[in-house]
Coordinates of C-alpha atoms in Angstrom, one line a residue:
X1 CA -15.6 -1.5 -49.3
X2 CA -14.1 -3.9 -51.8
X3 CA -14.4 -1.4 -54.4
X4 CA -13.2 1.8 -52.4
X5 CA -10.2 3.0 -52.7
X6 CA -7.8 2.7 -49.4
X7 CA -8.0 6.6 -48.9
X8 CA -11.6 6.6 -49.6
X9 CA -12.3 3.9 -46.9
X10 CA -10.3 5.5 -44.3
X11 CA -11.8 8.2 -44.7
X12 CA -15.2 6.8 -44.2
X13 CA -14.1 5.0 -41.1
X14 CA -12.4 8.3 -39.7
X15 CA -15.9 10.0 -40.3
X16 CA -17.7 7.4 -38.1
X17 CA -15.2 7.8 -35.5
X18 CA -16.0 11.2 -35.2
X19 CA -19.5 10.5 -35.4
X20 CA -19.6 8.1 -32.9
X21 CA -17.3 10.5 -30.7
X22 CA -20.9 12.6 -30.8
X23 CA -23.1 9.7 -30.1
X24 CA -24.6 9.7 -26.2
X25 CA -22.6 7.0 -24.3
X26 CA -24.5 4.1 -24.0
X27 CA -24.7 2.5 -20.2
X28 CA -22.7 -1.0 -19.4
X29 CA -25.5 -3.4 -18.7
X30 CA -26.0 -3.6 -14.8
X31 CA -24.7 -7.4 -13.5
X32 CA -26.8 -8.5 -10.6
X33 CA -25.7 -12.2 -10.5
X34 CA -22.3 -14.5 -10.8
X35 CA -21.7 -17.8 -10.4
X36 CA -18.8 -19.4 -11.0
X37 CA -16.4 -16.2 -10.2
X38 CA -12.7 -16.0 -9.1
X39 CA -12.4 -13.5 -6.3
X40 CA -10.4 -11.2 -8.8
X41 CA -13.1 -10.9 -11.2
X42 CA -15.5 -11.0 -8.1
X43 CA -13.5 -7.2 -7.0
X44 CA -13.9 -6.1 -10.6
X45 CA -17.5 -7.3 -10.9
X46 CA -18.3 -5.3 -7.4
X47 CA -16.4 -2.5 -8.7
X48 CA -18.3 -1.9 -11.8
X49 CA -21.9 -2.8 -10.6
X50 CA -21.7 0.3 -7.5
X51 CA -20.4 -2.2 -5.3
X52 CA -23.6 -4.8 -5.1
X53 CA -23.4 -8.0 -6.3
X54 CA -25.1 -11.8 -5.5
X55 CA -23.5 -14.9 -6.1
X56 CA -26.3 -18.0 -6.5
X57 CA -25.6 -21.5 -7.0
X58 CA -26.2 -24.6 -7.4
X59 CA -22.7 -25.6 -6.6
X60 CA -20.0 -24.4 -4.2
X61 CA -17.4 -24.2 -6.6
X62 CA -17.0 -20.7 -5.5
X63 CA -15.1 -22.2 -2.3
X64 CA -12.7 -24.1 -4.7
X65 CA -11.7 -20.6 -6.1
X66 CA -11.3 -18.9 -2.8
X67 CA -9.1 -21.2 -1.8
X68 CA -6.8 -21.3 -4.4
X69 CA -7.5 -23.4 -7.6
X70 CA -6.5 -20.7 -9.7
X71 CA -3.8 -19.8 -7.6
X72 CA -1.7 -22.2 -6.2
X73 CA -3.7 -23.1 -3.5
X74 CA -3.3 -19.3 -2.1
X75 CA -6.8 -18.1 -0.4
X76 CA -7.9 -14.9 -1.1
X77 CA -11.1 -14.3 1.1
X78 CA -10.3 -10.4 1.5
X79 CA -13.2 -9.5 -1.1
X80 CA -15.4 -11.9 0.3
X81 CA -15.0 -10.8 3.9
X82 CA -15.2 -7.4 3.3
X83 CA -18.7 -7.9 0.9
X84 CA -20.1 -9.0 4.2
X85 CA -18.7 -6.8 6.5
X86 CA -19.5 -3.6 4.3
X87 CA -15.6 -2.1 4.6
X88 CA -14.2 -0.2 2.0
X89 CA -12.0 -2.5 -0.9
X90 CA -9.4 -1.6 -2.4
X91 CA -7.8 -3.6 -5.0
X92 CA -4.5 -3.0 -7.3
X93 CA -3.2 -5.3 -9.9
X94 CA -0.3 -4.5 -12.2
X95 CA -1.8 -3.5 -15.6
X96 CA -4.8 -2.1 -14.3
X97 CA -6.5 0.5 -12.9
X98 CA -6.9 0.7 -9.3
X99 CA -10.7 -0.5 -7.9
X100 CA -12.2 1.4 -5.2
X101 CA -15.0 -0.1 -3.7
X102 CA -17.0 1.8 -1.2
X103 CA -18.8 -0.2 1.4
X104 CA -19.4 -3.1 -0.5
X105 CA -22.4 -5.3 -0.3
X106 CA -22.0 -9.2 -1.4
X107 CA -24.5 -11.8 -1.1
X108 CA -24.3 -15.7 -1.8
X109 CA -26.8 -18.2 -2.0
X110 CA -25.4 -21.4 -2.1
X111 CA -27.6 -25.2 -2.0
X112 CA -24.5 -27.5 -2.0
X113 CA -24.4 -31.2 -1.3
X114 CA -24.2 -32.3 2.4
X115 CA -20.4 -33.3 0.8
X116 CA -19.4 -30.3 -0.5
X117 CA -19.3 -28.9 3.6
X118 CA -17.6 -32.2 4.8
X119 CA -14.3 -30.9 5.8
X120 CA -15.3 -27.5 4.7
X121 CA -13.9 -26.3 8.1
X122 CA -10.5 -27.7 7.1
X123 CA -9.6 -25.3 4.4
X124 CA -6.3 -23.1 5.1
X125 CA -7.4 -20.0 6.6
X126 CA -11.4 -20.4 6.2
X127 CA -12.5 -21.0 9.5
X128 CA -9.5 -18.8 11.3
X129 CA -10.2 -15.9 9.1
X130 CA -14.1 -15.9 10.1
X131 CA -15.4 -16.7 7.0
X132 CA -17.6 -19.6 7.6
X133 CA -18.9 -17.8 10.5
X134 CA -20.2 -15.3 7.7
X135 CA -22.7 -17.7 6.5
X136 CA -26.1 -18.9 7.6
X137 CA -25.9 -22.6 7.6
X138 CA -29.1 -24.7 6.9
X139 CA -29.4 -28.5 6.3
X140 CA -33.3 -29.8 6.2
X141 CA -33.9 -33.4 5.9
X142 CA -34.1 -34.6 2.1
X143 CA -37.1 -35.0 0.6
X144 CA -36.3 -38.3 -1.6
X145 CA -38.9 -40.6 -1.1
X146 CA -41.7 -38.2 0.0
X147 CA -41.5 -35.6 -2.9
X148 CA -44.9 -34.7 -4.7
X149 CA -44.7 -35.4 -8.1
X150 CA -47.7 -33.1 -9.3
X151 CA -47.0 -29.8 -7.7
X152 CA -48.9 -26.4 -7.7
X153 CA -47.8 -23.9 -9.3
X154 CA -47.1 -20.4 -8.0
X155 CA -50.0 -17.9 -8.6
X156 CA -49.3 -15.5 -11.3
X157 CA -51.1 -12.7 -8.4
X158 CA -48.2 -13.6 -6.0
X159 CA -45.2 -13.6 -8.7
X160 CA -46.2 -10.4 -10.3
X161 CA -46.1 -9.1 -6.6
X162 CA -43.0 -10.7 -5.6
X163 CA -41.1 -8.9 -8.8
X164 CA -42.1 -5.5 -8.2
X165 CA -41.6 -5.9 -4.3
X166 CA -37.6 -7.1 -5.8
X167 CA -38.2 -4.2 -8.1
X168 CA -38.6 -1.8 -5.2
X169 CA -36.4 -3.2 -3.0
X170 CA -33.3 -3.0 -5.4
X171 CA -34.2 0.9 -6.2
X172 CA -33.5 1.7 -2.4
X173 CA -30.1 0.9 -3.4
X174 CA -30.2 4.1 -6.2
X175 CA -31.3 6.5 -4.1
X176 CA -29.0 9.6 -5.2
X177 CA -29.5 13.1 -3.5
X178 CA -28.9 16.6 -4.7
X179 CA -25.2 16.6 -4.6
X180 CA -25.7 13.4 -6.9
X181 CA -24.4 11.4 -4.2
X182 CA -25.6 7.8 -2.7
X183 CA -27.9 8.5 0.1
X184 CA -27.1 6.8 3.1
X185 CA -30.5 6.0 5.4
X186 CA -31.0 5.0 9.2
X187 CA -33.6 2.5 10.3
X188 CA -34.1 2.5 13.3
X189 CA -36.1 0.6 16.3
X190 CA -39.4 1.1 18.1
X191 CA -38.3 1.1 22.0
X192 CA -40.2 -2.2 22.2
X193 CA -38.2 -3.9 19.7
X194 CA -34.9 -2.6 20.9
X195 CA -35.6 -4.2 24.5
X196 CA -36.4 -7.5 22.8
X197 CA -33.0 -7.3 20.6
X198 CA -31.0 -6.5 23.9
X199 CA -32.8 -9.5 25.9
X200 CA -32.2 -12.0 23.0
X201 CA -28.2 -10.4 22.4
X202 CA -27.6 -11.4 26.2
X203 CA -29.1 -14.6 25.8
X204 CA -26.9 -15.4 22.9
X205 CA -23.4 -14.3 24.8
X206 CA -24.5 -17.0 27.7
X207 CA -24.5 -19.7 24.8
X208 CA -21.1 -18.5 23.8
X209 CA -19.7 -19.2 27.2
X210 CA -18.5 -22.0 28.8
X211 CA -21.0 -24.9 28.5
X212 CA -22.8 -23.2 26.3
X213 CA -24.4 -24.4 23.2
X214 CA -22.0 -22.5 20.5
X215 CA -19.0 -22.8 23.1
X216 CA -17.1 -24.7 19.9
X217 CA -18.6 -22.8 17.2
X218 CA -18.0 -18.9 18.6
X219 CA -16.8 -18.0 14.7
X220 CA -20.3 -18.3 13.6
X221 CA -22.2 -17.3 17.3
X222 CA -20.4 -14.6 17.2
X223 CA -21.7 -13.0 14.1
X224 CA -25.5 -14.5 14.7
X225 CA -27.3 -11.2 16.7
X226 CA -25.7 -8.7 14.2
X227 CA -27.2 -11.5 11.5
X228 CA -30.4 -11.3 13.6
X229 CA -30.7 -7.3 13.2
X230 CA -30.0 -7.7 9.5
X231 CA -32.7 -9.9 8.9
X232 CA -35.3 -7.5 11.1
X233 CA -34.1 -4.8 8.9
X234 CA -34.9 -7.0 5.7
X235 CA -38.7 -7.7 7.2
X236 CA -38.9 -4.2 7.5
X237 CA -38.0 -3.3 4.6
X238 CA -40.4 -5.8 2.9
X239 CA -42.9 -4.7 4.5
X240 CA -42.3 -0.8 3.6
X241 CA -40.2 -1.6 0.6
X242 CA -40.7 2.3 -0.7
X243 CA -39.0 4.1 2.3
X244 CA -38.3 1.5 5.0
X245 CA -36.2 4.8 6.9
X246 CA -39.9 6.7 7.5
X247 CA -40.9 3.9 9.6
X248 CA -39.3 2.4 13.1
X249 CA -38.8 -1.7 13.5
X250 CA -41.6 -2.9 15.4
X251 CA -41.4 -5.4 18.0
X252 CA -43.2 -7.7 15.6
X253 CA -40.9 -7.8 13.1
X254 CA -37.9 -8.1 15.6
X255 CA -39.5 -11.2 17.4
X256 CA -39.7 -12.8 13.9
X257 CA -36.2 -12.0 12.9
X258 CA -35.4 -14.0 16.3
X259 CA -37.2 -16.7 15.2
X260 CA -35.4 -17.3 12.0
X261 CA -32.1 -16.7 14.2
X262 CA -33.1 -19.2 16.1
X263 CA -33.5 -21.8 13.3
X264 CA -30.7 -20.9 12.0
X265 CA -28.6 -21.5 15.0
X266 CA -30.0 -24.9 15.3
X267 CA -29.0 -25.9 11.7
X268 CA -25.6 -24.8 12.0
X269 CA -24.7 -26.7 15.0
X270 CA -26.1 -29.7 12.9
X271 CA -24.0 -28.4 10.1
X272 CA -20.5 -27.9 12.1
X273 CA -21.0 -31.6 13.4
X274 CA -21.2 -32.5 9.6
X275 CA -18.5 -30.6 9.1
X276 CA -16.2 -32.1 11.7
X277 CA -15.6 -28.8 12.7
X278 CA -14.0 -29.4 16.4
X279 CA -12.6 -33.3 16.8
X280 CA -12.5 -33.5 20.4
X281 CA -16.7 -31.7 20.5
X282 CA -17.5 -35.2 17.8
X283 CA -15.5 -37.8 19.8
X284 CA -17.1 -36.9 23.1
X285 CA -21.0 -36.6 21.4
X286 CA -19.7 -40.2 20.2
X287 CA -18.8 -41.7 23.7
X288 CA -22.0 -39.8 25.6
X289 CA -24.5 -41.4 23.3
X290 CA -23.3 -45.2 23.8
X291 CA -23.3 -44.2 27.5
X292 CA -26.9 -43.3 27.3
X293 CA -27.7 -46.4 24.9
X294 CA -25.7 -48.8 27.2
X295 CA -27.0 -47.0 30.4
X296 CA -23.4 -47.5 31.3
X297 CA -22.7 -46.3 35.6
X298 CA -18.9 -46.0 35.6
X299 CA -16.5 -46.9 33.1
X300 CA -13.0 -46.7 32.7
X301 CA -10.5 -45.0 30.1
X302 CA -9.3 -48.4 28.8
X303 CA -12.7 -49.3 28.7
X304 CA -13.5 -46.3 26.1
X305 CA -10.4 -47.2 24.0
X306 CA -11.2 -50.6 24.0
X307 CA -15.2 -49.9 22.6
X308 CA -14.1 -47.4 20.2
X309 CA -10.4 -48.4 18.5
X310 CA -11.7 -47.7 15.2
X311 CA -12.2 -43.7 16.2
X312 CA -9.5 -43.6 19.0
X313 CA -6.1 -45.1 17.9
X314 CA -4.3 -44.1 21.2
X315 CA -6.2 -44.1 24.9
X316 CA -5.0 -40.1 25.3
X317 CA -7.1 -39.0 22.5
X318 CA -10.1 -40.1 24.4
X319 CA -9.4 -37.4 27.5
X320 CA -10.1 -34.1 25.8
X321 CA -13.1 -35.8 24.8
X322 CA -14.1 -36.9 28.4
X323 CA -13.3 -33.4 29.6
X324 CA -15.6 -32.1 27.4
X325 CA -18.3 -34.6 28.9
X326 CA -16.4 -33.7 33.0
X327 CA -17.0 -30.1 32.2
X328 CA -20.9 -30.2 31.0
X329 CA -21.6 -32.5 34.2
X330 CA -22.3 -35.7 32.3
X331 CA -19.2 -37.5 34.1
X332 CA -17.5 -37.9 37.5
X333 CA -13.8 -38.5 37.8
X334 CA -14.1 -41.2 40.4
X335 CA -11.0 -42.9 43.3
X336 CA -8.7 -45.4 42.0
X337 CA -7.4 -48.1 44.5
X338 CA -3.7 -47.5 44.4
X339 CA -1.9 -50.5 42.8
X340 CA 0.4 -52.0 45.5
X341 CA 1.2 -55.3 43.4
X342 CA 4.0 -54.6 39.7
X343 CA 2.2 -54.5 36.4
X344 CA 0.0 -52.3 34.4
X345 CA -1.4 -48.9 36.3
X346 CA -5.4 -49.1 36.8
X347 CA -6.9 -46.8 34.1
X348 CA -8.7 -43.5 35.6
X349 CA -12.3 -44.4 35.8
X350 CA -15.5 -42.1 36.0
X351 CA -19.3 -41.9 37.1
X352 CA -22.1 -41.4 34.5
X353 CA -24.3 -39.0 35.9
X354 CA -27.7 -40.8 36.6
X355 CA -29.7 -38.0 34.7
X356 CA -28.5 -38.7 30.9

């Protein structure tokens, strides 16, 4: 080049231009992963990789970014809502070409710190919006102090097994027919299974009630029986990874699903209580557990306030908890002798139920 003449070399370049003009187009590289994603490139990223794409991490920085670090402290959860929900994206920036998504798929696999979901529920807009309800919670016990040092490792059998099952599993999602369009598949359930999914959503809406055990946490009970039929549909598909639509959901496979619902639902109770997710639902667990380890029979509201300053600074924060306790039978509003002498009003008092 350094001893071409400017004509000659531009004409050289010109000639691969044209050259590579005839060259077949080589593919983008398909993206299956992102960690550490705003949700503008996350849109982009869904956009270019048919709509699929997983986010797994170590870390939950990705809730920093929804929130707003990048953008003065604006959320923008759209993308993520709709890559659970599976509706249609649409995205338009200035400068760019408009993204159409069609039913987007999204998954995140996040192993945070008990920290990082410590006030997690405060967020602007992330628990109004429904997005924590999107997620399956889980919080085991650590394992410091009773880890195995020597551990064994995973057969080569089961990991050659476990890549072509991921293998199969992630063609499903390529399935293109005649018209060379995606082909959209029904599974559906044996009768069996279908009666079990009924009984278990009915048993789930009493729980969502009043009383119930996800009264305070209807975001993410809400969202737990279509979770439930999700996961049936994954063991299904495990287990008839080639063509999981030629075969109905047994009963089998739908009890299981249930069971991991069930798990689930227990960790994330554990999980909104760590995340301080209702005030009044804490402060009222706090006052029924030194009633139980006191075996206290009747107490008094200035008696409350007076045990438990440090969490109560004012005696009327304490009654939303206590009708949280009135409402779930643990308490009894009890008589007050009216005070015929001046001075300070008697505090309302309450019976412990004898049971807790």
């Amino acid at each position: 080049a350094e001893q071409a003449a400017p004509e000659e070399l531009d004409q050289a370049l010109r000639e691969v231009e044209e050259i590579e003009k005839l060259m077949p187009e080589i593919p983008t590289p398909v993206r299956l992963v992102a960690d550490d994603v705003t949700p503008e490139k996350l849109a982009s990223l869904l956009a270019e990789n048919d709509g699929k794409m997983a986010i797994i991490s170590a870390e939950g920085g990705i809730f920093e970014s929804i929130a707003g670090r990048y953008s003065n402290g604006i959320p923008n959860l759209d993308v993520i809502l709709k890559g659970h929900a599976g509706d249609n994206l649409r995205v338009d920036r200035i400068g760019r070409e408009t993204e159409l998504i069609d039913s987007p798929a999204l998954t995140i696999g996040l192993t945070v710190q008990p920290e990082v979901l410590k006030g997690l529920a405060a967020k602007p807009r992330f628990r109004d919006r429904g997005l924590i309800g999107r997620f399956w919670l889980v919080m085991p016990p650590s394992m410091i102090g009773s880890r195995k040092i020597e551990t064994q490792p995973i057969y080569p059998d089961t990991q050659i097994k476990y890549q072509y099952l991921i293998g199969d599993l992630l063609d499903l999602f390529h399935r293109i027919g005649d018209d060379q369009l995606p082909v959209t598949r029904y599974i559906t359930l044996e009768p069996e299974a279908g009666q079990i999914f009924k009984e278990y959503c009915q048993s789930i809406e009493k729980e969502l009630g009043p009383g119930g055990s996800m009264e305070m946490t209807k975001d993410w009970g809400g969202k737990l029986v279509g979770g439930v039929a999700r996961i049936a549909a994954i063991l299904h598909a495990v287990i008839h990874p080639k063509a999981p639509w030629n075969n109905k959901v047994t009963a089998e496979s739908m009890s299981n699903a249930i069971k991991i619902g069930d798990y689930l639902q227990r960790h994330a109770l554990s999980v909104f209580q760590l995340m301080g997710a209702d005030p009044d639902m804490n402060g009222a667990q706090h006052i029924l557990e030194r009633l139980q380890r006191e075996k206290v029979q009747q107490f008094s509201v200035r008696d409350i306030h007076t045990a438990h300053r440090s969490r109560f600074q004012k005696s009327n924060e304490i009654l939303p908890c206590l009708n949280i306790l009135f409402e779930r039978g643990y308490i009894q509003p009890c008589q007050v002798e009216e005070q015929k002498r001046p001075g300070r009003k008697p505090s309302p008092r309450y019976i412990v139920n004898p049971s807790i």
